[in-house]
Short mmCIF file of C-alpha atoms and ligand atoms in Angstrom, two decimals:
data_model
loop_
_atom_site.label_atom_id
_atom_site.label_comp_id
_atom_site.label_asym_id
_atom_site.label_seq_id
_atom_site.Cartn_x
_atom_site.Cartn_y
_atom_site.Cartn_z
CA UNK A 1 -3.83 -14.46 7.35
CA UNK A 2 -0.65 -13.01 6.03
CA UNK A 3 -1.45 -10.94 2.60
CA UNK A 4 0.34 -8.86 0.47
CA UNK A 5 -1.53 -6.20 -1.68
CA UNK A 6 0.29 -5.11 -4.90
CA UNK A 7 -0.86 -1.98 -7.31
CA UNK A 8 0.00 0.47 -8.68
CA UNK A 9 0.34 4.28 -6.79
CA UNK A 10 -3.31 5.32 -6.73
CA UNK A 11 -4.45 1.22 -7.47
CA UNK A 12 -6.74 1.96 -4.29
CA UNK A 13 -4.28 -0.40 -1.93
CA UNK A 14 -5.71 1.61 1.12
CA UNK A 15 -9.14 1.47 0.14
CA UNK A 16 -8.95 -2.19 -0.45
CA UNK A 17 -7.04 -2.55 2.87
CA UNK A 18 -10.00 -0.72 4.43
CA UNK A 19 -12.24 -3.55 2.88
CA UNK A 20 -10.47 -6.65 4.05
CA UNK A 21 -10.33 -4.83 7.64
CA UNK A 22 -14.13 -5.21 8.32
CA UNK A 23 -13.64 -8.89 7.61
CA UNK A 24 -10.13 -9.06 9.55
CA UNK A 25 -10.69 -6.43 11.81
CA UNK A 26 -7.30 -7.66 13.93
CA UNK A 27 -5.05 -7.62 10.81
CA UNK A 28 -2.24 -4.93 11.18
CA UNK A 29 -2.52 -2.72 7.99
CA UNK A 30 1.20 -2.30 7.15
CA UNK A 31 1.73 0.46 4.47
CA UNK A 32 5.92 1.16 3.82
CA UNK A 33 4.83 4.48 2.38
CA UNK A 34 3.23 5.38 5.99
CA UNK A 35 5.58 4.28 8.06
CA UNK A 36 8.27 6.71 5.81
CA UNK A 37 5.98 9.16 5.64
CA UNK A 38 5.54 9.34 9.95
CA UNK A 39 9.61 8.85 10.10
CA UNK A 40 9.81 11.78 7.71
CA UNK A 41 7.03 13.80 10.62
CA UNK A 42 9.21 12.73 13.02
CA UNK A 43 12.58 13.52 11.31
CA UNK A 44 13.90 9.98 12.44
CA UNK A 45 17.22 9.30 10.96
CA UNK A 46 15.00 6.88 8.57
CA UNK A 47 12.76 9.39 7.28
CA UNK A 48 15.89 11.62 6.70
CA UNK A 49 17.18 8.81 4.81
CA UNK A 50 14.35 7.96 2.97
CA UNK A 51 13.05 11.63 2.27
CA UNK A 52 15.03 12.46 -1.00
CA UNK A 53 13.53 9.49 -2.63
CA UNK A 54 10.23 9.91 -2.00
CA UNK A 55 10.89 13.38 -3.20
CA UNK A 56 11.40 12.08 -6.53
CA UNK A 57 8.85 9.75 -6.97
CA UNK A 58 11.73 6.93 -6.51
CA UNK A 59 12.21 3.64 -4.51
CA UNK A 60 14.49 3.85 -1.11
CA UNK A 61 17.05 1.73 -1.26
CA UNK A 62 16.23 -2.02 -0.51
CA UNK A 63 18.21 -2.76 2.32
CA UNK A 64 16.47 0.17 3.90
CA UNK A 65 13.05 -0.92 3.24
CA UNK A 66 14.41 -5.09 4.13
CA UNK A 67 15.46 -3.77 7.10
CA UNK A 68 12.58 -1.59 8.70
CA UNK A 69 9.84 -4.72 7.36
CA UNK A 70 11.65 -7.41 9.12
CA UNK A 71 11.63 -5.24 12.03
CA UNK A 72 8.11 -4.88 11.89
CA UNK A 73 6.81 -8.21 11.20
CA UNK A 74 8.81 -9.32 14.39
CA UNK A 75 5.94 -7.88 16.21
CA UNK A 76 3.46 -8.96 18.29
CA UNK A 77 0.37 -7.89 16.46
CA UNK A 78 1.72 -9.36 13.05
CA UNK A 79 2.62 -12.55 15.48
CA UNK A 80 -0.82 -13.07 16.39
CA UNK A 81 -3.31 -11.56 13.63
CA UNK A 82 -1.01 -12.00 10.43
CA UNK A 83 -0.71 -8.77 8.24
CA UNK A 84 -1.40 -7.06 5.13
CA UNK A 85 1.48 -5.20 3.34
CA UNK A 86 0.63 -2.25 1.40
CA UNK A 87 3.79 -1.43 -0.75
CA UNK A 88 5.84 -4.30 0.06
CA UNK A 89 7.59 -5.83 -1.97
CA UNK A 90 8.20 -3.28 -4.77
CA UNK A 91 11.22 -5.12 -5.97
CA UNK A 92 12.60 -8.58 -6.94
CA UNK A 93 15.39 -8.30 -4.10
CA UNK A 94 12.47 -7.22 -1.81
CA UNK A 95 10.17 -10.06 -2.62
CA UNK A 96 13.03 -12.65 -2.33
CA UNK A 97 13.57 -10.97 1.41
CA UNK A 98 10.28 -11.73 2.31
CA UNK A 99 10.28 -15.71 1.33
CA UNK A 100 13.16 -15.65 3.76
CA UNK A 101 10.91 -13.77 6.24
CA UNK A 102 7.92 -15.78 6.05
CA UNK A 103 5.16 -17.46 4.06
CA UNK A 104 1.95 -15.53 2.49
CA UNK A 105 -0.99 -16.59 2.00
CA UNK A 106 -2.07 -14.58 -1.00
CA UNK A 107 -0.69 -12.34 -3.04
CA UNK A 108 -3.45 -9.78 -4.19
CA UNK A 109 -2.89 -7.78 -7.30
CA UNK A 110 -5.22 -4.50 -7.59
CA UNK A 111 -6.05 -3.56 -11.70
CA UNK A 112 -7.14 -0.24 -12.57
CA UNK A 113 -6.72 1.95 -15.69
CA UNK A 114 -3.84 4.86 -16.00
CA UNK A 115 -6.97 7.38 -16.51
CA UNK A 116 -8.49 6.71 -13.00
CA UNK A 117 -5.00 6.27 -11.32
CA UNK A 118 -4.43 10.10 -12.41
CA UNK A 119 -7.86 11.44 -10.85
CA UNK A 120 -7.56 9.68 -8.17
CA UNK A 121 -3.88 10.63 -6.84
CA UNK A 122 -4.57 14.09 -8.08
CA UNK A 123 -7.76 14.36 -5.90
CA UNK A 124 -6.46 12.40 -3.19
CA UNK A 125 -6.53 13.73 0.33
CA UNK A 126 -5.31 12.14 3.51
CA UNK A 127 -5.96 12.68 7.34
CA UNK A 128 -2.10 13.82 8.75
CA UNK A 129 -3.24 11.78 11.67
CA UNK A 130 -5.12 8.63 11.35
CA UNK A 131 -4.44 8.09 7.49
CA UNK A 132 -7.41 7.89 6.71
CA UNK A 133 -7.95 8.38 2.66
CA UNK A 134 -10.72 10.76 0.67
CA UNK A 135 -11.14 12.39 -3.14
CA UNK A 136 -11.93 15.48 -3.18
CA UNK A 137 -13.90 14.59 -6.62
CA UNK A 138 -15.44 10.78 -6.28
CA UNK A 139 -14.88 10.45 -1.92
CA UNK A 140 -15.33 14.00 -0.17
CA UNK A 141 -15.38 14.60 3.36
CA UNK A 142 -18.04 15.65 4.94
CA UNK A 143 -16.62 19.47 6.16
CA UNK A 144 -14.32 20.43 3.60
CA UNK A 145 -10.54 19.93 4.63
CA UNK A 146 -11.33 18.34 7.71
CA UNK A 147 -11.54 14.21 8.66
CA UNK A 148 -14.45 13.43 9.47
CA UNK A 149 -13.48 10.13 11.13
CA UNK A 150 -10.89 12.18 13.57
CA UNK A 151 -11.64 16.06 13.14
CA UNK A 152 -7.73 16.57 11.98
CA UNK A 153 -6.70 17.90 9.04
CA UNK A 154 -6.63 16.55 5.43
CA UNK A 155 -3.59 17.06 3.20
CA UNK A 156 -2.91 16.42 0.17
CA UNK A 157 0.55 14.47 -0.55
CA UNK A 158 3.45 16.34 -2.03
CA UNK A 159 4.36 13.12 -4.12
CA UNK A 160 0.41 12.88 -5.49
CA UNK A 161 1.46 16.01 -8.32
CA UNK A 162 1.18 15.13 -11.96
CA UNK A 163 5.32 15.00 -12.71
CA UNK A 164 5.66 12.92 -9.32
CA UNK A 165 2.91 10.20 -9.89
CA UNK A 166 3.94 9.78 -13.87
CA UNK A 167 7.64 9.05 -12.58
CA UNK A 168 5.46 6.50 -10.20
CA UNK A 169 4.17 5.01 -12.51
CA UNK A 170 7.01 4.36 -14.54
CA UNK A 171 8.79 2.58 -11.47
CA UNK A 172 5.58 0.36 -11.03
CA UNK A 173 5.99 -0.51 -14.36
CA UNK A 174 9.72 -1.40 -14.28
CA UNK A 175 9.46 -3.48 -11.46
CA UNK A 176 6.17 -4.96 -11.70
CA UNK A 177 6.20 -7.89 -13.73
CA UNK A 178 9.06 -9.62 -12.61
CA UNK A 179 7.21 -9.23 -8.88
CA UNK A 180 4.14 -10.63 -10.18
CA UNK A 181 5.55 -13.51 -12.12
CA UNK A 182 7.53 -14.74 -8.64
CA UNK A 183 4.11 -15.23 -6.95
CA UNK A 184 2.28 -16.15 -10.35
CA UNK A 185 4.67 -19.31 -9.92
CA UNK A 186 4.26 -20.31 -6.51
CA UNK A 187 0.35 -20.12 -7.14
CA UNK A 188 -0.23 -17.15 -5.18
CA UNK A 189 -1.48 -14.59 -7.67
CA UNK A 190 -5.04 -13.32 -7.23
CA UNK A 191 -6.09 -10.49 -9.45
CA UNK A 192 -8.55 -7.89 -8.52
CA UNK A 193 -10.39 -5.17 -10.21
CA UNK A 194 -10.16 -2.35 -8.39
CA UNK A 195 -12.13 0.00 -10.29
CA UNK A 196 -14.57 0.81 -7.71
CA UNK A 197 -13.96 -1.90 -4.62
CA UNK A 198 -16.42 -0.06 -2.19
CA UNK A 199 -19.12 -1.05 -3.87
CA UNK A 200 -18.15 -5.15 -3.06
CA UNK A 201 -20.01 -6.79 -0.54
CA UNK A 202 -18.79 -8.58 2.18
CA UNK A 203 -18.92 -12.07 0.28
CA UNK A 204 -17.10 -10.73 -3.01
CA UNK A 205 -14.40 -9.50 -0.93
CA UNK A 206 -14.13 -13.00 0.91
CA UNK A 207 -13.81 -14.66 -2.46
CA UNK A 208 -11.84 -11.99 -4.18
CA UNK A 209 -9.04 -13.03 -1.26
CA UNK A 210 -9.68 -16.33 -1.09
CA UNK A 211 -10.97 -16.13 2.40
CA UNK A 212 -13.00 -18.83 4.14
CA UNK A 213 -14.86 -18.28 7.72
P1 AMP B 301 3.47 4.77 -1.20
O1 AMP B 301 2.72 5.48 -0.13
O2 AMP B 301 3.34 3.26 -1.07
O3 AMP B 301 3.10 5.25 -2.59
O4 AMP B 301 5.03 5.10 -0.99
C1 AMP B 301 5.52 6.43 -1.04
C2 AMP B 301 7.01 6.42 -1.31
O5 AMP B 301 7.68 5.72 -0.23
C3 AMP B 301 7.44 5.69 -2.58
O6 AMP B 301 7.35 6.53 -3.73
C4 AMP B 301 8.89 5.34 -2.22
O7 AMP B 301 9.74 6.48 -2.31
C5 AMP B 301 8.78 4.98 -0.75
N1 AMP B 301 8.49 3.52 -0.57
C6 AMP B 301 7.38 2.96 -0.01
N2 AMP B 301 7.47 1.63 -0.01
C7 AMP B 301 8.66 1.31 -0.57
C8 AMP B 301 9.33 0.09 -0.87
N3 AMP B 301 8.77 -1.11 -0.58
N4 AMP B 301 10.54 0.16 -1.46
C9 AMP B 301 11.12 1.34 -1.74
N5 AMP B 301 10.54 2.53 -1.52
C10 AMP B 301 9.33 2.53 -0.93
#
């Protein structure tokens, strides 16, 4: 299944990626904001490139992004299990790039209000090594500061302050609707509310994606 999961910063795109895994175990989880975020760990040339943007709260250029996904979705995994992008497309141009790429199957769109966005990117913590997502308010680890899938160490982004995620926002906003329009009209638009998806079952999820065993 190819899927593309669309939200706004702190629309709980991971945690609904996390979801769809235990049906589609195989599917590669493809997040642009991770694989920027290990260039940046790395100091590739990319996450050089990209670093000043995310700095701001703003969008690296397109060709940039284009150019790293079609990469990525040349490979074998994506070949054989499909994907699920998390933060791709975030633009028109982007979106148009990936019709040229490939077909979806769905494009998912994640609601939530602007209140719960703020708590949870304030209070969000991730694990610098296998990504995996808590809140220190509504999802705490078990040991305080410490993953308790992989034992590393939980951080909290530099791009999750108050200034950063409101300039977010505004982005999301700007780009949004023209995004979700292009896949309203090619009937791939599913909306889902994503006000508290860990508490769907297994069957919700299915239908919330449109997936059949
Ligand atoms: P995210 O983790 O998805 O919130 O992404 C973090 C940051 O990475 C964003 O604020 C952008 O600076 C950059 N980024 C991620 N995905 C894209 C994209 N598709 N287009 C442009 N910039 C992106």
């Amino acid at each position: 299944m190819k899927y593309v999961l669309f939200g706004p910063p702190g629309g709980g795109k991971g945690t609904f990626a996390g979801q769809i895994k235990k049906i589609l175990p195989k599917i590669p989880h493809i997040s642009t904001g991770d694989i920027f975020r290990e260039n940046l760990r790395n100091k590739t040339e990319l996450g050089l490139k990209a670093k000043k943007y995310m700095d701001d709260g703003a969008l690296v250029p397109d060709d940039v992004v284009i150019d790293m996904i079609k990469d990525r979705l040349t490979q074998n995994d994506v070949k054989e299990n499909g994907f699920l992008l998390d933060g791709f497309p975030r633009t028109i141009e982007q979106a148009e790039a990936l019709d040229e790429i490939t077909d979806i199957d769905a494009f998912l769109l994640l609601e939530v209000s602007r209140d719960i966005i703020m708590k949870r990117l304030t209070g969000r913590v991730s694990c610098a090594k296998c990504n995996e997502i808590y809140n220190i308010y509504t999802l705490p680890p078990k040991k305080e500061g410490i993953c308790d899938k992989c034992g590393a160490e939980l951080k909290h982004r530099s791009d999750d302050t108050e200034e950063t995620v409101n300039n977010r926002l505004d982005v999301y906003k700007k780009n949004a609707e023209p995004i979700i329009e292009h896949y309203k009209n090619k009937n791939l638009l599913q909306k889902i509310d994503s006000t508290d998806t860990l508490a769907m079952s297994e069957e919700e999820i299915k239908g919330a994606i449109g997936y059949q065993d």
